[in-house]
Every structure is written in structure tokens, then in C-alpha cells.
Tab-separated table of C-alpha atoms in Angstrom:
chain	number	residue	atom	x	y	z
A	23	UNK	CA	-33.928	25.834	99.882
A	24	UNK	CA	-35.087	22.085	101.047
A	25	UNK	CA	-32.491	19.567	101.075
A	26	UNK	CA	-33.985	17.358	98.370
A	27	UNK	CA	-34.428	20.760	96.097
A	28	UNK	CA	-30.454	21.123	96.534
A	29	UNK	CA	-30.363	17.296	95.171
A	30	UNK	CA	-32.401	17.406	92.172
A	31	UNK	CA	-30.729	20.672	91.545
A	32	UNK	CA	-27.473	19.301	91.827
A	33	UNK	CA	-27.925	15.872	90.027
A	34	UNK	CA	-29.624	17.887	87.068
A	35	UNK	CA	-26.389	20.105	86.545
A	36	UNK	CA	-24.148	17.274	87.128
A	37	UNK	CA	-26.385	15.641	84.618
A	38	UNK	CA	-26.174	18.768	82.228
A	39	UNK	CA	-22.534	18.919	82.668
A	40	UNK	CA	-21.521	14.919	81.692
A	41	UNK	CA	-24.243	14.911	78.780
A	42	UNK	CA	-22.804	18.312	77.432
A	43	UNK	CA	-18.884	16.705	77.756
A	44	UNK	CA	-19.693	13.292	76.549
A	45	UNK	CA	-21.297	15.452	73.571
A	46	UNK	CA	-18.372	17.751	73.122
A	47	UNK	CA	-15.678	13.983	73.654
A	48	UNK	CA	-18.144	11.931	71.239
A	49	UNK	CA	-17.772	14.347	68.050
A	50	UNK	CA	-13.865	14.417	67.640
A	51	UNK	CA	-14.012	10.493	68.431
A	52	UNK	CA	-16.072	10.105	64.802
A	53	UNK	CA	-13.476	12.279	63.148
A	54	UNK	CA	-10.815	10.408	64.857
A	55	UNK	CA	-8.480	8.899	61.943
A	56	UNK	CA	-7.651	5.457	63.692
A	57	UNK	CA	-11.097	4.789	63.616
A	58	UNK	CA	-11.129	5.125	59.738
A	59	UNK	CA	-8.968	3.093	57.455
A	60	UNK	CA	-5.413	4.421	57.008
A	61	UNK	CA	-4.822	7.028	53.798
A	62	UNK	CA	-1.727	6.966	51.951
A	63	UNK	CA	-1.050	9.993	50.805
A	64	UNK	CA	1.579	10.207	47.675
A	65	UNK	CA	3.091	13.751	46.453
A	66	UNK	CA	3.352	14.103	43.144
A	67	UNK	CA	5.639	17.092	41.162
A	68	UNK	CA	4.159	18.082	37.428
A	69	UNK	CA	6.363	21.175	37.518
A	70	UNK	CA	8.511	19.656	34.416
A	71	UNK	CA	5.705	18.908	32.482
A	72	UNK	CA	4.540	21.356	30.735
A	73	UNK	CA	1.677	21.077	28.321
A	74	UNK	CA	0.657	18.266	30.691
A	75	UNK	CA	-0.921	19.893	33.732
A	76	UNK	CA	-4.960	20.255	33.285
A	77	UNK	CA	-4.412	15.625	31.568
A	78	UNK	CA	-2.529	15.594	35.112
A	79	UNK	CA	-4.968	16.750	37.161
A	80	UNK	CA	-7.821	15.123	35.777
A	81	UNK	CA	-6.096	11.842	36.079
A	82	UNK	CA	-4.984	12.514	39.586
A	83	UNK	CA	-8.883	13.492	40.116
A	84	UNK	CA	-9.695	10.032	38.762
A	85	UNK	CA	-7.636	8.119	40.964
A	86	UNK	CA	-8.366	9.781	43.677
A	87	UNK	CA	-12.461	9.731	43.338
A	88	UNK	CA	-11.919	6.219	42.637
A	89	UNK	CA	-9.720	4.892	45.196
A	90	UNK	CA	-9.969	5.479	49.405
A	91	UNK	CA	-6.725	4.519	50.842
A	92	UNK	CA	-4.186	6.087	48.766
A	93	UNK	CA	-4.439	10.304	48.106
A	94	UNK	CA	-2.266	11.646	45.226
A	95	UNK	CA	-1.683	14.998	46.113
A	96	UNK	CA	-0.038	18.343	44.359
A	97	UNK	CA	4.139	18.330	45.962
A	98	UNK	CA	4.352	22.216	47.374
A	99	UNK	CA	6.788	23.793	44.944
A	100	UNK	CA	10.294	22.503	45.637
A	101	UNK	CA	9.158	20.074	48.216
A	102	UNK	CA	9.706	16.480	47.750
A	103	UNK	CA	7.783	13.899	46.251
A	104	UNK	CA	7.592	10.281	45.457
A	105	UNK	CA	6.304	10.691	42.202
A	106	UNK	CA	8.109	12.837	39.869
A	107	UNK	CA	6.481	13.637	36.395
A	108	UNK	CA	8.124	15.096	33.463
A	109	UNK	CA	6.720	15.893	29.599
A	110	UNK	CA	9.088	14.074	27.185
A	111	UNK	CA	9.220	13.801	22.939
A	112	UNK	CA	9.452	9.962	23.285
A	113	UNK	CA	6.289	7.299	24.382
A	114	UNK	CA	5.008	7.382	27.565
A	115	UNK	CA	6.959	5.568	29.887
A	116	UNK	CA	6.943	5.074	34.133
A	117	UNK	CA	8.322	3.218	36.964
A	118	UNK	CA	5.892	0.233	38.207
A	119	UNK	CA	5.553	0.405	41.778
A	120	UNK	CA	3.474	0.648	44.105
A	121	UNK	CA	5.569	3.854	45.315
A	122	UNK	CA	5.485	4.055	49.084
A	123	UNK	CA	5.792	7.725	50.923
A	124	UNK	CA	9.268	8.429	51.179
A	125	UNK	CA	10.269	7.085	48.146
A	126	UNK	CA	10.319	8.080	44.341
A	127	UNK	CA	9.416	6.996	41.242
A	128	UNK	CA	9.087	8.641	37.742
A	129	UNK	CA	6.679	9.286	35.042
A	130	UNK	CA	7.272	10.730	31.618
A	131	UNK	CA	4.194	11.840	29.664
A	132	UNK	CA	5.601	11.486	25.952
A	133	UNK	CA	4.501	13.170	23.243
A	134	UNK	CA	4.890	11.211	20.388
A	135	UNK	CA	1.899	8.997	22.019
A	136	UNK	CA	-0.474	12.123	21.244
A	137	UNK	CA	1.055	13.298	18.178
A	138	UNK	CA	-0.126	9.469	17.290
A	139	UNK	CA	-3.887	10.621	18.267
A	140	UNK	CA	-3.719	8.424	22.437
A	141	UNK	CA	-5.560	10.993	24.361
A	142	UNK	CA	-3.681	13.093	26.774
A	143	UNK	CA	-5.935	12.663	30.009
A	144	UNK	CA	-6.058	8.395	29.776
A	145	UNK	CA	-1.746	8.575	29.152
A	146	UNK	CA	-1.634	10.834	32.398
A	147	UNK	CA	-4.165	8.312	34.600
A	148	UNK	CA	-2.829	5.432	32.916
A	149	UNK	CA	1.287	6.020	33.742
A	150	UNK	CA	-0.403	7.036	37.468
A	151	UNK	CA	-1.508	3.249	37.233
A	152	UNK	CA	1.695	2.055	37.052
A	153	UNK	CA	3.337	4.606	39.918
A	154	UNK	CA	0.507	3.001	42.032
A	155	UNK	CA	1.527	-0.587	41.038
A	156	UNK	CA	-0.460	-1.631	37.928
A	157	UNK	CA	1.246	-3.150	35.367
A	158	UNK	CA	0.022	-3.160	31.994
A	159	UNK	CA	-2.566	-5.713	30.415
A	160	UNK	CA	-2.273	-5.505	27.074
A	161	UNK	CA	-3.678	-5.849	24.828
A	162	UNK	CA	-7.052	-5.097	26.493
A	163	UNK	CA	-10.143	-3.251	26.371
A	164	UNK	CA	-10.938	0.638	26.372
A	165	UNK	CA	-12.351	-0.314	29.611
A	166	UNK	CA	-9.288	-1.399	31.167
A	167	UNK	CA	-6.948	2.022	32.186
A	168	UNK	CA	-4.213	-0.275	31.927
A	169	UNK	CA	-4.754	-1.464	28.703
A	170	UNK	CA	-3.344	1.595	27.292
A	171	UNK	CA	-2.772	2.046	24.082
A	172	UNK	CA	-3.767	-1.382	22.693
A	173	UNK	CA	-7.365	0.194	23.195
A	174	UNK	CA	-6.939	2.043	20.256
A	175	UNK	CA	-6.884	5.957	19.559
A	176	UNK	CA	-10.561	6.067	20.145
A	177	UNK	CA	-10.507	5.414	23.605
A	178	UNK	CA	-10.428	8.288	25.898
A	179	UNK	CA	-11.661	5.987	28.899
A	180	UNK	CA	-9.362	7.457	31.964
A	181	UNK	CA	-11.098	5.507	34.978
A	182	UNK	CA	-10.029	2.258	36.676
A	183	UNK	CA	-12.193	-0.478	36.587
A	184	UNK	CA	-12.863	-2.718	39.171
A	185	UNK	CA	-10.370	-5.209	39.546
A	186	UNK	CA	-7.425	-1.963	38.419
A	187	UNK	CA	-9.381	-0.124	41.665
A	188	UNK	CA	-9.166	-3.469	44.060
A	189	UNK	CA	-5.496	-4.151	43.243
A	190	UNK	CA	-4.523	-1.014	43.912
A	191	UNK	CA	-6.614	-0.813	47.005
A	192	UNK	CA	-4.501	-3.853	48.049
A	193	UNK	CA	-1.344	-2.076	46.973
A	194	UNK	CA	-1.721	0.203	49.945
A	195	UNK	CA	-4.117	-2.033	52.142
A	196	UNK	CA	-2.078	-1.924	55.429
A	197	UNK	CA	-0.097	1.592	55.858
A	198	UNK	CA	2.171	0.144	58.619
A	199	UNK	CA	3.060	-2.805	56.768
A	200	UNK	CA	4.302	-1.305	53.286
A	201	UNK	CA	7.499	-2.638	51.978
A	202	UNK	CA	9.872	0.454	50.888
A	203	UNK	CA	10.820	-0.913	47.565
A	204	UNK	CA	8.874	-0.364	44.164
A	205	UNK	CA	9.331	-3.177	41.632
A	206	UNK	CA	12.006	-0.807	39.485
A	207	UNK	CA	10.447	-1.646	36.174
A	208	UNK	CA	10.181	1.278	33.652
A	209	UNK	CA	7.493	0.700	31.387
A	210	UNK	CA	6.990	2.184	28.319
A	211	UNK	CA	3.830	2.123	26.587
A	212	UNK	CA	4.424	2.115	22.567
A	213	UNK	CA	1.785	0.596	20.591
């Protein structure tokens, strides 16, 4: 084989060779987490809160589909979590964070709130609020989350609006820079 033949050969399979490893190095670099914002990802333990569990997952479903930097996710059975939810007689009460991983705050899911007609799903997303730093703003709107039960019996709205979905976004803006200590408040959310 002619000298040049052996060069074209060669810089074609050396060619082959970089464009197949840059190909094979350029897909895990798009899937590469640095290069996306940081996700906080929260635990949460329903196990004492029975009665509770399909409200709790459709409020954790609404947070989550409406959020992008924080992930509430199911605690494996006896593992820990940082938020710990538990199905009481009394109202509807929980700790105001925002809860930071590693730590632990508490909601109780009362119900004398639906014995008084508050529907389950908006008390489960709407104490979640508050574990994720939301205070209340009463009274409000049905379309405020946080407005809770000032919206009346009639509202069923469990979604965050806008401005509940940007402060919480801010809550967790900057995973490296999270203080480790939740405002403390309990807040309990009688009419």
C-alpha cells in the first residue's frame, strides 16, 4: 500500500476514533448535574398518618410539578427524614421553615379541619407550604395555597401560585449556601 494510502487511512480512523469519543464524552456532559441548577431533595415520612396518604401524595405531586429546585420525596421506611407528618383530631398545624436536608420539621394533618368540610388534598399541600417556608396569608383567595382556610370550604385549589412558587424557589435558591435553621414557628391553621 502507497504511503499517502497509509495516511488517509490513518487520519480517517484517527478521525473515526476522536469523533466517536468526543460523542461518547459529550452525552454524560449534558446529563452532568453541575451543569443544571442544584435540587434539594427533602424526605418526607407519612407512615403516622393514616387516612392521609393518597391528600399526601397528591400534594407532594403538586409541589413537586410546580417547583424545580426542591424534590419532596417518599423517606424509605424507618429512614430519616426532615419532614415528619402525622394525622391528628385537632386543626392542621406545621412548623414554618424552609426545612433544610438534615434537619426536621413536623406536620400534623388534623381532622377536625375536614370534619369542618376544608378539603383533604389543599390541607396536605398547604401545611407542605409551610415545611417549605411559606407562611400563611390570610385571609386570601382560593387561589392562594397559603391562604388556607380563609378561602372558604369551597375551595379545593391545591397548587401554588406564582409568587407561593417564586418564594419558595428562593427558599432553596443556592444549595451550598442554606442556613440549617427553620424559623421554629408552628402554625396552626383554624378558621
Amino acid at each position: 500500500m502507497p504511503f499517502t494510502t497509509w495516511i488517509k487511512a490513518g487520519t480517517s480512523a484517527t478521525a473515526l476514533v476522536l469523533a466517536t469519543a468526543g460523542a461518547a464524552s459529550a452525552a454524560p456532559a449534558v446529563e452532568e448535574p453541575s451543569a443544571q441548577a442544584a435540587v434539594v431533595t427533602l424526605r418526607y415520612d407519612d407512615s403516622r398518618a393514616a387516612g392521609w396518604e393518597a391528600a399526601i401524595a397528591a400534594g407532594v405531586a403538586s409541589w413537586n410539578a410546580n417547583v424545580s429546585n426542591v424534590r419532596l420525596v417518599e423517606a424509605a421506611p424507618g429512614g430519616a427524614a426532615e419532614i415528619v407528618i402525622v394525622a391528628t383530631t385537632g386543626w392542621p398545624q406545621a412548623t414554618l421553615g424552609p426545612v433544610r436536608p438534615g434537619r426536621q420539621v413536623r406536620v400534623e394533618l388534623g381532622s377536625q379541619a375536614v370534619s369542618d368540610g376544608y378539603n383533604k388534598t389543599r390541607i396536605a399541600a398547604h401545611e407542605l407550604g409551610h415545611s417549605l417556608g411559606l407562611p400563611d396569608t390570610k385571609p386570601g383567595p382560593c387561589s392562594q395555597l397559603m391562604s388556607g382556610s380563609s378561602a372558604g370550604t369551597a375551595c379545593t385549589n391545591a397548587v401554588p401560585n406564582v409568587t407561593e412558587r417564586s418564594r419558595v424557589q428562593s427558599n432553596y435558591a443556592s444549595a451550598l449556601a442554606l442556613p440549617v435553621v427553620t424559623d421554629g414557628r408552628t402554625l396552626i391553621d383554624a378558621p
